Amino acid sequence: MIRHRQLLFWVFLVVLGACLIWRLPINGWGSLIWFTGSVALFVIRHPHQTKTQDMVTAQRFNAGTEQLLLILVTLGMQVIPGVHLVTGLLEFADHAGGTVAPAIGFFALLTGLWLFWRSHVDLGRNWSVTLELRQYHGLITKGVYTHIRHPMYTAIFLISTAQLLLIANWIAGPAALIAFSLMCIFRIPQEERMMKEQFGDRYQQYMDRTRRFFPKVY
Ligand code: SAH
């Protein structure tokens, strides 16, 4: 059954890719780079999702709000840009795009994907898609977590900025940045409170020596 679903998913991606190649003259090269980045995002996350799916969750926080925020981010990062690029639904909001913005977008995407991969590797079995504490949850302060507390969110911000620069549309372009910013506004204070309750002084000291998204510049 699972294999069947996976096969269907890959067929869906191939059809989507073919549609985007067909619509390349309308959407521009940025659209294909955006699509490749979205597939890469999935490929990076998938093994971690599989590895952690049977792990025991000790505590789950704000389950309802978290589900809503996840739907919002899926809309902004995948559904709205995907539907627009395939159907031209939002073409009334298209703009010229140019060549410099997509080129910067490409590098933002590469950097974001690298950080996305590293933060999954460093967080290991402590990673979860919603706010949770696992059984035997450990506090990670090494690797890309040495200087910043939310490298995975920094990565998603970079990838969302790439979407803005790669998709020449005033709605589909910024959709990911808007959705993800809203998610962070609600989630990060809750996440830090949860970590402080769980790890006490250790997390407080970690907070004191790090920043949320970018390393301190001395
Ligand atoms: N905010 C982090 C992690 C995102 S994944 C980042 O942007 O990189 C979300 C889960 O990671 C949360 O449910 C929390 O349980 C866990 N988490 C966040 N920071 C952590 C840390 N420093 N060590 C271990 N787990 C952490």
JSON list of C-alpha atoms and ligand atoms in Angstrom, two decimals:
[
{"chain": "A", "resi": 1, "resn": "MET", "atom": "CA", "xyz": [0.00, 0.00, 0.00]},
{"chain": "A", "resi": 2, "resn": "ILE", "atom": "CA", "xyz": [2.78, 2.41, 1.02]},
{"chain": "A", "resi": 3, "resn": "ARG", "atom": "CA", "xyz": [4.80, 1.49, -2.10]},
{"chain": "A", "resi": 4, "resn": "HIS", "atom": "CA", "xyz": [1.71, 2.13, -4.19]},
{"chain": "A", "resi": 5, "resn": "ARG", "atom": "CA", "xyz": [1.34, 5.61, -2.68]},
{"chain": "A", "resi": 6, "resn": "GLN", "atom": "CA", "xyz": [5.03, 6.36, -3.16]},
{"chain": "A", "resi": 7, "resn": "LEU", "atom": "CA", "xyz": [4.84, 5.33, -6.81]},
{"chain": "A", "resi": 8, "resn": "LEU", "atom": "CA", "xyz": [1.79, 7.56, -7.34]},
{"chain": "A", "resi": 9, "resn": "PHE", "atom": "CA", "xyz": [3.64, 10.44, -5.70]},
{"chain": "A", "resi": 10, "resn": "TRP", "atom": "CA", "xyz": [6.68, 10.08, -8.01]},
{"chain": "A", "resi": 11, "resn": "VAL", "atom": "CA", "xyz": [4.39, 9.81, -11.06]},
{"chain": "A", "resi": 12, "resn": "PHE", "atom": "CA", "xyz": [2.71, 13.03, -9.88]},
{"chain": "A", "resi": 13, "resn": "LEU", "atom": "CA", "xyz": [6.11, 14.76, -9.59]},
{"chain": "A", "resi": 14, "resn": "VAL", "atom": "CA", "xyz": [7.16, 13.62, -13.08]},
{"chain": "A", "resi": 15, "resn": "VAL", "atom": "CA", "xyz": [3.88, 14.89, -14.59]},
{"chain": "A", "resi": 16, "resn": "LEU", "atom": "CA", "xyz": [4.27, 18.18, -12.72]},
{"chain": "A", "resi": 17, "resn": "GLY", "atom": "CA", "xyz": [7.86, 18.50, -13.93]},
{"chain": "A", "resi": 18, "resn": "ALA", "atom": "CA", "xyz": [6.75, 17.82, -17.52]},
{"chain": "A", "resi": 19, "resn": "CYS", "atom": "CA", "xyz": [4.02, 20.49, -17.24]},
{"chain": "A", "resi": 20, "resn": "LEU", "atom": "CA", "xyz": [6.57, 23.00, -15.95]},
{"chain": "A", "resi": 21, "resn": "ILE", "atom": "CA", "xyz": [8.96, 22.26, -18.82]},
{"chain": "A", "resi": 22, "resn": "TRP", "atom": "CA", "xyz": [6.08, 22.73, -21.25]},
{"chain": "A", "resi": 23, "resn": "ARG", "atom": "CA", "xyz": [5.19, 26.09, -19.63]},
{"chain": "A", "resi": 24, "resn": "LEU", "atom": "CA", "xyz": [8.83, 27.24, -19.40]},
{"chain": "A", "resi": 25, "resn": "PRO", "atom": "CA", "xyz": [8.40, 30.02, -22.01]},
{"chain": "A", "resi": 26, "resn": "ILE", "atom": "CA", "xyz": [5.60, 31.52, -19.86]},
{"chain": "A", "resi": 27, "resn": "ASN", "atom": "CA", "xyz": [7.02, 30.97, -16.36]},
{"chain": "A", "resi": 28, "resn": "GLY", "atom": "CA", "xyz": [10.76, 31.38, -17.03]},
{"chain": "A", "resi": 29, "resn": "TRP", "atom": "CA", "xyz": [13.73, 29.34, -15.79]},
{"chain": "A", "resi": 30, "resn": "GLY", "atom": "CA", "xyz": [13.15, 30.36, -12.21]},
{"chain": "A", "resi": 31, "resn": "SER", "atom": "CA", "xyz": [10.05, 28.15, -12.09]},
{"chain": "A", "resi": 32, "resn": "LEU", "atom": "CA", "xyz": [12.07, 25.03, -12.93]},
{"chain": "A", "resi": 33, "resn": "ILE", "atom": "CA", "xyz": [14.74, 25.90, -10.35]},
{"chain": "A", "resi": 34, "resn": "TRP", "atom": "CA", "xyz": [11.95, 26.40, -7.77]},
{"chain": "A", "resi": 35, "resn": "PHE", "atom": "CA", "xyz": [10.49, 22.99, -8.64]},
{"chain": "A", "resi": 36, "resn": "THR", "atom": "CA", "xyz": [13.88, 21.23, -8.42]},
{"chain": "A", "resi": 37, "resn": "GLY", "atom": "CA", "xyz": [14.42, 22.90, -5.02]},
{"chain": "A", "resi": 38, "resn": "SER", "atom": "CA", "xyz": [11.02, 21.65, -3.80]},
{"chain": "A", "resi": 39, "resn": "VAL", "atom": "CA", "xyz": [11.88, 18.09, -4.83]},
{"chain": "A", "resi": 40, "resn": "ALA", "atom": "CA", "xyz": [15.29, 18.44, -3.11]},
{"chain": "A", "resi": 41, "resn": "LEU", "atom": "CA", "xyz": [13.53, 19.64, 0.06]},
{"chain": "A", "resi": 42, "resn": "PHE", "atom": "CA", "xyz": [11.42, 16.50, 0.04]},
{"chain": "A", "resi": 43, "resn": "VAL", "atom": "CA", "xyz": [14.40, 14.21, -0.69]},
{"chain": "A", "resi": 44, "resn": "ILE", "atom": "CA", "xyz": [16.38, 15.73, 2.22]},
{"chain": "A", "resi": 45, "resn": "ARG", "atom": "CA", "xyz": [13.52, 15.44, 4.72]},
{"chain": "A", "resi": 46, "resn": "HIS", "atom": "CA", "xyz": [12.07, 12.09, 3.72]},
{"chain": "A", "resi": 47, "resn": "PRO", "atom": "CA", "xyz": [14.68, 9.77, 5.36]},
{"chain": "A", "resi": 48, "resn": "HIS", "atom": "CA", "xyz": [14.37, 11.72, 8.63]},
{"chain": "A", "resi": 49, "resn": "GLN", "atom": "CA", "xyz": [10.59, 11.47, 8.50]},
{"chain": "A", "resi": 50, "resn": "THR", "atom": "CA", "xyz": [10.85, 7.70, 7.99]},
{"chain": "A", "resi": 51, "resn": "LYS", "atom": "CA", "xyz": [13.48, 7.28, 10.72]},
{"chain": "A", "resi": 52, "resn": "THR", "atom": "CA", "xyz": [11.52, 9.21, 13.35]},
{"chain": "A", "resi": 53, "resn": "GLN", "atom": "CA", "xyz": [7.96, 8.12, 12.57]},
{"chain": "A", "resi": 54, "resn": "ASP", "atom": "CA", "xyz": [7.94, 5.22, 15.06]},
{"chain": "A", "resi": 55, "resn": "MET", "atom": "CA", "xyz": [9.62, 7.15, 17.87]},
{"chain": "A", "resi": 56, "resn": "VAL", "atom": "CA", "xyz": [7.72, 7.77, 21.08]},
{"chain": "A", "resi": 57, "resn": "THR", "atom": "CA", "xyz": [6.52, 11.33, 21.66]},
{"chain": "A", "resi": 58, "resn": "ALA", "atom": "CA", "xyz": [6.69, 12.33, 25.32]},
{"chain": "A", "resi": 59, "resn": "GLN", "atom": "CA", "xyz": [4.78, 15.61, 24.96]},
{"chain": "A", "resi": 60, "resn": "ARG", "atom": "CA", "xyz": [3.02, 17.39, 22.12]},
{"chain": "A", "resi": 61, "resn": "PHE", "atom": "CA", "xyz": [2.34, 21.16, 22.24]},
{"chain": "A", "resi": 62, "resn": "ASN", "atom": "CA", "xyz": [-0.38, 23.29, 20.60]},
{"chain": "A", "resi": 63, "resn": "ALA", "atom": "CA", "xyz": [-1.48, 20.42, 18.34]},
{"chain": "A", "resi": 64, "resn": "GLY", "atom": "CA", "xyz": [-4.44, 22.33, 16.81]},
{"chain": "A", "resi": 65, "resn": "THR", "atom": "CA", "xyz": [-2.54, 25.55, 16.04]},
{"chain": "A", "resi": 66, "resn": "GLU", "atom": "CA", "xyz": [0.43, 23.55, 14.74]},
{"chain": "A", "resi": 67, "resn": "GLN", "atom": "CA", "xyz": [-1.76, 21.69, 12.23]},
{"chain": "A", "resi": 68, "resn": "LEU", "atom": "CA", "xyz": [-3.25, 24.97, 11.00]},
{"chain": "A", "resi": 69, "resn": "LEU", "atom": "CA", "xyz": [0.20, 26.52, 10.62]},
{"chain": "A", "resi": 70, "resn": "LEU", "atom": "CA", "xyz": [1.45, 23.48, 8.72]},
{"chain": "A", "resi": 71, "resn": "ILE", "atom": "CA", "xyz": [-1.48, 23.75, 6.30]},
{"chain": "A", "resi": 72, "resn": "LEU", "atom": "CA", "xyz": [-0.71, 27.45, 5.83]},
{"chain": "A", "resi": 73, "resn": "VAL", "atom": "CA", "xyz": [2.98, 26.76, 5.09]},
{"chain": "A", "resi": 74, "resn": "THR", "atom": "CA", "xyz": [2.09, 23.93, 2.66]},
{"chain": "A", "resi": 75, "resn": "LEU", "atom": "CA", "xyz": [-0.23, 26.36, 0.85]},
{"chain": "A", "resi": 76, "resn": "GLY", "atom": "CA", "xyz": [2.46, 29.04, 0.65]},
{"chain": "A", "resi": 77, "resn": "MET", "atom": "CA", "xyz": [5.41, 26.83, -0.27]},
{"chain": "A", "resi": 78, "resn": "GLN", "atom": "CA", "xyz": [3.80, 24.23, -2.51]},
{"chain": "A", "resi": 79, "resn": "VAL", "atom": "CA", "xyz": [0.11, 24.54, -3.38]},
{"chain": "A", "resi": 80, "resn": "ILE", "atom": "CA", "xyz": [-0.17, 28.22, -4.39]},
{"chain": "A", "resi": 81, "resn": "PRO", "atom": "CA", "xyz": [3.07, 28.37, -6.45]},
{"chain": "A", "resi": 82, "resn": "GLY", "atom": "CA", "xyz": [2.50, 24.87, -7.91]},
{"chain": "A", "resi": 83, "resn": "VAL", "atom": "CA", "xyz": [-1.08, 25.55, -9.02]},
{"chain": "A", "resi": 84, "resn": "HIS", "atom": "CA", "xyz": [-0.14, 28.96, -10.42]},
{"chain": "A", "resi": 85, "resn": "LEU", "atom": "CA", "xyz": [2.85, 27.66, -12.41]},
{"chain": "A", "resi": 86, "resn": "VAL", "atom": "CA", "xyz": [0.85, 24.80, -13.91]},
{"chain": "A", "resi": 87, "resn": "THR", "atom": "CA", "xyz": [-2.44, 26.61, -14.63]},
{"chain": "A", "resi": 88, "resn": "GLY", "atom": "CA", "xyz": [-1.51, 30.31, -14.83]},
{"chain": "A", "resi": 89, "resn": "LEU", "atom": "CA", "xyz": [-4.29, 30.98, -12.30]},
{"chain": "A", "resi": 90, "resn": "LEU", "atom": "CA", "xyz": [-2.60, 34.08, -10.85]},
{"chain": "A", "resi": 91, "resn": "GLU", "atom": "CA", "xyz": [-1.18, 35.45, -14.11]},
{"chain": "A", "resi": 92, "resn": "PHE", "atom": "CA", "xyz": [-2.88, 38.80, -13.49]},
{"chain": "A", "resi": 93, "resn": "ALA", "atom": "CA", "xyz": [-0.23, 39.30, -10.77]},
{"chain": "A", "resi": 94, "resn": "ASP", "atom": "CA", "xyz": [2.77, 38.33, -12.94]},
{"chain": "A", "resi": 95, "resn": "HIS", "atom": "CA", "xyz": [5.75, 40.70, -13.22]},
{"chain": "A", "resi": 96, "resn": "ALA", "atom": "CA", "xyz": [8.85, 40.81, -15.40]},
{"chain": "A", "resi": 97, "resn": "GLY", "atom": "CA", "xyz": [11.21, 39.03, -12.97]},
{"chain": "A", "resi": 98, "resn": "GLY", "atom": "CA", "xyz": [14.42, 39.88, -14.85]},
{"chain": "A", "resi": 99, "resn": "THR", "atom": "CA", "xyz": [17.63, 37.84, -14.65]},
{"chain": "A", "resi": 100, "resn": "VAL", "atom": "CA", "xyz": [19.43, 39.20, -11.57]},
{"chain": "A", "resi": 101, "resn": "ALA", "atom": "CA", "xyz": [16.69, 38.26, -9.07]},
{"chain": "A", "resi": 102, "resn": "PRO", "atom": "CA", "xyz": [16.44, 34.60, -10.20]},
{"chain": "A", "resi": 103, "resn": "ALA", "atom": "CA", "xyz": [20.26, 34.32, -10.13]},
{"chain": "A", "resi": 104, "resn": "ILE", "atom": "CA", "xyz": [20.33, 35.55, -6.50]},
{"chain": "A", "resi": 105, "resn": "GLY", "atom": "CA", "xyz": [17.37, 33.24, -5.80]},
{"chain": "A", "resi": 106, "resn": "PHE", "atom": "CA", "xyz": [19.35, 30.28, -7.09]},
{"chain": "A", "resi": 107, "resn": "PHE", "atom": "CA", "xyz": [22.18, 30.93, -4.61]},
{"chain": "A", "resi": 108, "resn": "ALA", "atom": "CA", "xyz": [19.74, 31.55, -1.75]},
{"chain": "A", "resi": 109, "resn": "LEU", "atom": "CA", "xyz": [18.14, 28.20, -2.60]},
{"chain": "A", "resi": 110, "resn": "LEU", "atom": "CA", "xyz": [21.47, 26.34, -2.64]},
{"chain": "A", "resi": 111, "resn": "THR", "atom": "CA", "xyz": [22.52, 27.86, 0.72]},
{"chain": "A", "resi": 112, "resn": "GLY", "atom": "CA", "xyz": [19.08, 27.15, 2.19]},
{"chain": "A", "resi": 113, "resn": "LEU", "atom": "CA", "xyz": [19.09, 23.53, 1.04]},
{"chain": "A", "resi": 114, "resn": "TRP", "atom": "CA", "xyz": [22.56, 22.97, 2.49]},
{"chain": "A", "resi": 115, "resn": "LEU", "atom": "CA", "xyz": [21.50, 24.40, 5.87]},
{"chain": "A", "resi": 116, "resn": "PHE", "atom": "CA", "xyz": [18.23, 22.42, 5.75]},
{"chain": "A", "resi": 117, "resn": "TRP", "atom": "CA", "xyz": [20.21, 19.21, 5.25]},
{"chain": "A", "resi": 118, "resn": "ARG", "atom": "CA", "xyz": [22.80, 20.01, 7.96]},
{"chain": "A", "resi": 119, "resn": "SER", "atom": "CA", "xyz": [20.18, 20.96, 10.55]},
{"chain": "A", "resi": 120, "resn": "HIS", "atom": "CA", "xyz": [18.32, 17.67, 9.98]},
{"chain": "A", "resi": 121, "resn": "VAL", "atom": "CA", "xyz": [21.57, 15.74, 10.37]},
{"chain": "A", "resi": 122, "resn": "ASP", "atom": "CA", "xyz": [22.61, 17.64, 13.54]},
{"chain": "A", "resi": 123, "resn": "LEU", "atom": "CA", "xyz": [19.16, 17.46, 15.17]},
{"chain": "A", "resi": 124, "resn": "GLY", "atom": "CA", "xyz": [18.94, 13.73, 14.43]},
{"chain": "A", "resi": 125, "resn": "ARG", "atom": "CA", "xyz": [16.22, 11.87, 16.30]},
{"chain": "A", "resi": 126, "resn": "ASN", "atom": "CA", "xyz": [15.13, 15.08, 18.11]},
{"chain": "A", "resi": 127, "resn": "TRP", "atom": "CA", "xyz": [13.62, 16.47, 14.93]},
{"chain": "A", "resi": 128, "resn": "SER", "atom": "CA", "xyz": [9.84, 16.66, 14.51]},
{"chain": "A", "resi": 129, "resn": "VAL", "atom": "CA", "xyz": [7.62, 18.50, 12.07]},
{"chain": "A", "resi": 130, "resn": "THR", "atom": "CA", "xyz": [5.39, 19.93, 14.84]},
{"chain": "A", "resi": 131, "resn": "LEU", "atom": "CA", "xyz": [6.25, 21.05, 18.38]},
{"chain": "A", "resi": 132, "resn": "GLU", "atom": "CA", "xyz": [7.07, 17.89, 20.33]},
{"chain": "A", "resi": 133, "resn": "LEU", "atom": "CA", "xyz": [9.41, 16.49, 22.91]},
{"chain": "A", "resi": 134, "resn": "ARG", "atom": "CA", "xyz": [10.53, 12.94, 22.23]},
{"chain": "A", "resi": 135, "resn": "GLN", "atom": "CA", "xyz": [11.15, 10.30, 24.82]},
{"chain": "A", "resi": 136, "resn": "TYR", "atom": "CA", "xyz": [14.86, 10.74, 25.76]},
{"chain": "A", "resi": 137, "resn": "HIS", "atom": "CA", "xyz": [14.97, 14.13, 24.00]},
{"chain": "A", "resi": 138, "resn": "GLY", "atom": "CA", "xyz": [18.51, 15.56, 23.94]},
{"chain": "A", "resi": 139, "resn": "LEU", "atom": "CA", "xyz": [19.54, 19.22, 23.75]},
{"chain": "A", "resi": 140, "resn": "ILE", "atom": "CA", "xyz": [21.62, 19.80, 20.62]},
{"chain": "A", "resi": 141, "resn": "THR", "atom": "CA", "xyz": [24.11, 22.69, 20.77]},
{"chain": "A", "resi": 142, "resn": "LYS", "atom": "CA", "xyz": [26.69, 21.48, 18.25]},
{"chain": "A", "resi": 143, "resn": "GLY", "atom": "CA", "xyz": [27.18, 21.68, 14.47]},
{"chain": "A", "resi": 144, "resn": "VAL", "atom": "CA", "xyz": [24.94, 24.30, 12.89]},
{"chain": "A", "resi": 145, "resn": "TYR", "atom": "CA", "xyz": [23.28, 24.71, 16.32]},
{"chain": "A", "resi": 146, "resn": "THR", "atom": "CA", "xyz": [26.51, 26.07, 17.84]},
{"chain": "A", "resi": 147, "resn": "HIS", "atom": "CA", "xyz": [25.81, 29.75, 17.09]},
{"chain": "A", "resi": 148, "resn": "ILE", "atom": "CA", "xyz": [22.11, 29.83, 16.15]},
{"chain": "A", "resi": 149, "resn": "ARG", "atom": "CA", "xyz": [19.07, 28.25, 17.79]},
{"chain": "A", "resi": 150, "resn": "HIS", "atom": "CA", "xyz": [16.88, 27.83, 14.70]},
{"chain": "A", "resi": 151, "resn": "PRO", "atom": "CA", "xyz": [19.07, 26.94, 11.71]},
{"chain": "A", "resi": 152, "resn": "MET", "atom": "CA", "xyz": [16.26, 24.90, 10.12]},
{"chain": "A", "resi": 153, "resn": "TYR", "atom": "CA", "xyz": [14.01, 27.96, 10.18]},
{"chain": "A", "resi": 154, "resn": "THR", "atom": "CA", "xyz": [16.86, 30.10, 8.77]},
{"chain": "A", "resi": 155, "resn": "ALA", "atom": "CA", "xyz": [17.09, 27.51, 5.98]},
{"chain": "A", "resi": 156, "resn": "ILE", "atom": "CA", "xyz": [13.34, 27.70, 5.29]},
{"chain": "A", "resi": 157, "resn": "PHE", "atom": "CA", "xyz": [13.54, 31.52, 5.26]},
{"chain": "A", "resi": 158, "resn": "LEU", "atom": "CA", "xyz": [16.34, 31.32, 2.67]},
{"chain": "A", "resi": 159, "resn": "ILE", "atom": "CA", "xyz": [14.32, 28.85, 0.57]},
{"chain": "A", "resi": 160, "resn": "SER", "atom": "CA", "xyz": [11.21, 31.07, 0.86]},
{"chain": "A", "resi": 161, "resn": "THR", "atom": "CA", "xyz": [13.26, 34.11, -0.20]},
{"chain": "A", "resi": 162, "resn": "ALA", "atom": "CA", "xyz": [14.45, 32.05, -3.17]},
{"chain": "A", "resi": 163, "resn": "GLN", "atom": "CA", "xyz": [10.80, 31.42, -4.10]},
{"chain": "A", "resi": 164, "resn": "LEU", "atom": "CA", "xyz": [10.14, 35.17, -4.03]},
{"chain": "A", "resi": 165, "resn": "LEU", "atom": "CA", "xyz": [13.06, 35.74, -6.41]},
{"chain": "A", "resi": 166, "resn": "LEU", "atom": "CA", "xyz": [12.46, 32.74, -8.69]},
{"chain": "A", "resi": 167, "resn": "ILE", "atom": "CA", "xyz": [8.71, 33.03, -9.31]},
{"chain": "A", "resi": 168, "resn": "ALA", "atom": "CA", "xyz": [7.83, 36.27, -11.09]},
{"chain": "A", "resi": 169, "resn": "ASN", "atom": "CA", "xyz": [4.41, 36.70, -9.51]},
{"chain": "A", "resi": 170, "resn": "TRP", "atom": "CA", "xyz": [3.32, 39.09, -6.75]},
{"chain": "A", "resi": 171, "resn": "ILE", "atom": "CA", "xyz": [1.18, 36.43, -5.02]},
{"chain": "A", "resi": 172, "resn": "ALA", "atom": "CA", "xyz": [2.86, 33.05, -5.64]},
{"chain": "A", "resi": 173, "resn": "GLY", "atom": "CA", "xyz": [6.34, 34.57, -5.14]},
{"chain": "A", "resi": 174, "resn": "PRO", "atom": "CA", "xyz": [5.96, 35.93, -1.59]},
{"chain": "A", "resi": 175, "resn": "ALA", "atom": "CA", "xyz": [3.40, 33.28, -0.46]},
{"chain": "A", "resi": 176, "resn": "ALA", "atom": "CA", "xyz": [6.02, 31.13, 1.29]},
{"chain": "A", "resi": 177, "resn": "LEU", "atom": "CA", "xyz": [7.67, 34.07, 3.07]},
{"chain": "A", "resi": 178, "resn": "ILE", "atom": "CA", "xyz": [4.32, 35.31, 4.38]},
{"chain": "A", "resi": 179, "resn": "ALA", "atom": "CA", "xyz": [3.14, 31.87, 5.51]},
{"chain": "A", "resi": 180, "resn": "PHE", "atom": "CA", "xyz": [6.45, 30.93, 7.12]},
{"chain": "A", "resi": 181, "resn": "SER", "atom": "CA", "xyz": [6.82, 34.28, 8.89]},
{"chain": "A", "resi": 182, "resn": "LEU", "atom": "CA", "xyz": [3.36, 33.78, 10.42]},
{"chain": "A", "resi": 183, "resn": "MET", "atom": "CA", "xyz": [4.35, 30.30, 11.52]},
{"chain": "A", "resi": 184, "resn": "CYS", "atom": "CA", "xyz": [7.53, 31.58, 13.17]},
{"chain": "A", "resi": 185, "resn": "ILE", "atom": "CA", "xyz": [5.70, 34.39, 14.98]},
{"chain": "A", "resi": 186, "resn": "PHE", "atom": "CA", "xyz": [3.44, 31.82, 16.64]},
{"chain": "A", "resi": 187, "resn": "ARG", "atom": "CA", "xyz": [5.86, 28.94, 16.99]},
{"chain": "A", "resi": 188, "resn": "ILE", "atom": "CA", "xyz": [9.26, 30.23, 18.09]},
{"chain": "A", "resi": 189, "resn": "PRO", "atom": "CA", "xyz": [8.22, 31.76, 21.45]},
{"chain": "A", "resi": 190, "resn": "GLN", "atom": "CA", "xyz": [6.32, 28.53, 22.25]},
{"chain": "A", "resi": 191, "resn": "GLU", "atom": "CA", "xyz": [9.25, 26.37, 21.15]},
{"chain": "A", "resi": 192, "resn": "GLU", "atom": "CA", "xyz": [11.75, 28.29, 23.29]},
{"chain": "A", "resi": 193, "resn": "ARG", "atom": "CA", "xyz": [9.40, 28.19, 26.28]},
{"chain": "A", "resi": 194, "resn": "MET", "atom": "CA", "xyz": [9.01, 24.43, 25.82]},
{"chain": "A", "resi": 195, "resn": "MET", "atom": "CA", "xyz": [12.79, 23.93, 25.60]},
{"chain": "A", "resi": 196, "resn": "LYS", "atom": "CA", "xyz": [13.37, 26.12, 28.68]},
{"chain": "A", "resi": 197, "resn": "GLU", "atom": "CA", "xyz": [10.85, 24.11, 30.69]},
{"chain": "A", "resi": 198, "resn": "GLN", "atom": "CA", "xyz": [12.47, 20.86, 29.60]},
{"chain": "A", "resi": 199, "resn": "PHE", "atom": "CA", "xyz": [16.17, 21.77, 29.85]},
{"chain": "A", "resi": 200, "resn": "GLY", "atom": "CA", "xyz": [16.10, 24.65, 32.38]},
{"chain": "A", "resi": 201, "resn": "ASP", "atom": "CA", "xyz": [19.40, 26.50, 32.89]},
{"chain": "A", "resi": 202, "resn": "ARG", "atom": "CA", "xyz": [21.14, 24.61, 30.09]},
{"chain": "A", "resi": 203, "resn": "TYR", "atom": "CA", "xyz": [18.74, 26.06, 27.53]},
{"chain": "A", "resi": 204, "resn": "GLN", "atom": "CA", "xyz": [18.85, 29.52, 29.16]},
{"chain": "A", "resi": 205, "resn": "GLN", "atom": "CA", "xyz": [22.66, 29.53, 28.89]},
{"chain": "A", "resi": 206, "resn": "TYR", "atom": "CA", "xyz": [22.40, 28.30, 25.31]},
{"chain": "A", "resi": 207, "resn": "MET", "atom": "CA", "xyz": [19.98, 31.19, 24.59]},
{"chain": "A", "resi": 208, "resn": "ASP", "atom": "CA", "xyz": [22.38, 33.66, 26.18]},
{"chain": "A", "resi": 209, "resn": "ARG", "atom": "CA", "xyz": [25.26, 32.71, 23.90]},
{"chain": "A", "resi": 210, "resn": "THR", "atom": "CA", "xyz": [23.31, 32.28, 20.62]},
{"chain": "A", "resi": 211, "resn": "ARG", "atom": "CA", "xyz": [20.89, 34.15, 18.40]},
{"chain": "A", "resi": 212, "resn": "ARG", "atom": "CA", "xyz": [17.75, 32.89, 16.69]},
{"chain": "A", "resi": 213, "resn": "PHE", "atom": "CA", "xyz": [18.57, 33.01, 12.98]},
{"chain": "A", "resi": 214, "resn": "PHE", "atom": "CA", "xyz": [22.02, 34.45, 12.33]},
{"chain": "A", "resi": 215, "resn": "PRO", "atom": "CA", "xyz": [25.27, 34.17, 14.32]},
{"chain": "A", "resi": 216, "resn": "LYS", "atom": "CA", "xyz": [26.31, 37.08, 16.53]},
{"chain": "A", "resi": 217, "resn": "VAL", "atom": "CA", "xyz": [28.73, 39.44, 14.80]},
{"chain": "A", "resi": 218, "resn": "TYR", "atom": "CA", "xyz": [31.33, 40.64, 17.29]},
{"chain": "B", "resi": 1, "resn": "SAH", "atom": "N1", "xyz": [13.86, 25.31, 15.73]},
{"chain": "B", "resi": 1, "resn": "SAH", "atom": "C1", "xyz": [14.86, 24.35, 15.32]},
{"chain": "B", "resi": 1, "resn": "SAH", "atom": "C2", "xyz": [14.28, 22.94, 15.22]},
{"chain": "B", "resi": 1, "resn": "SAH", "atom": "C3", "xyz": [13.11, 22.79, 14.29]},
{"chain": "B", "resi": 1, "resn": "SAH", "atom": "S1", "xyz": [12.36, 21.16, 14.37]},
{"chain": "B", "resi": 1, "resn": "SAH", "atom": "C4", "xyz": [15.54, 24.82, 14.06]},
{"chain": "B", "resi": 1, "resn": "SAH", "atom": "O1", "xyz": [15.02, 25.74, 13.41]},
{"chain": "B", "resi": 1, "resn": "SAH", "atom": "O2", "xyz": [16.58, 24.29, 13.70]},
{"chain": "B", "resi": 1, "resn": "SAH", "atom": "C5", "xyz": [11.30, 21.40, 15.77]},
{"chain": "B", "resi": 1, "resn": "SAH", "atom": "C6", "xyz": [11.63, 20.49, 16.96]},
{"chain": "B", "resi": 1, "resn": "SAH", "atom": "O3", "xyz": [13.00, 20.54, 17.24]},
{"chain": "B", "resi": 1, "resn": "SAH", "atom": "C7", "xyz": [10.94, 20.96, 18.23]},
{"chain": "B", "resi": 1, "resn": "SAH", "atom": "O4", "xyz": [9.74, 20.24, 18.41]},
{"chain": "B", "resi": 1, "resn": "SAH", "atom": "C8", "xyz": [11.95, 20.69, 19.35]},
{"chain": "B", "resi": 1, "resn": "SAH", "atom": "O5", "xyz": [11.56, 19.56, 20.08]},
{"chain": "B", "resi": 1, "resn": "SAH", "atom": "C9", "xyz": [13.23, 20.37, 18.62]},
{"chain": "B", "resi": 1, "resn": "SAH", "atom": "N2", "xyz": [14.36, 21.25, 18.97]},
{"chain": "B", "resi": 1, "resn": "SAH", "atom": "C10", "xyz": [14.48, 22.56, 18.70]},
{"chain": "B", "resi": 1, "resn": "SAH", "atom": "N3", "xyz": [15.70, 23.03, 19.10]},
{"chain": "B", "resi": 1, "resn": "SAH", "atom": "C11", "xyz": [16.36, 21.96, 19.59]},
{"chain": "B", "resi": 1, "resn": "SAH", "atom": "C12", "xyz": [17.67, 21.76, 20.17]},
{"chain": "B", "resi": 1, "resn": "SAH", "atom": "N4", "xyz": [18.54, 22.77, 20.27]},
{"chain": "B", "resi": 1, "resn": "SAH", "atom": "N5", "xyz": [17.98, 20.50, 20.59]},
{"chain": "B", "resi": 1, "resn": "SAH", "atom": "C13", "xyz": [17.12, 19.49, 20.48]},
{"chain": "B", "resi": 1, "resn": "SAH", "atom": "N6", "xyz": [15.88, 19.60, 19.98]},
{"chain": "B", "resi": 1, "resn": "SAH", "atom": "C14", "xyz": [15.51, 20.82, 19.53]}
]
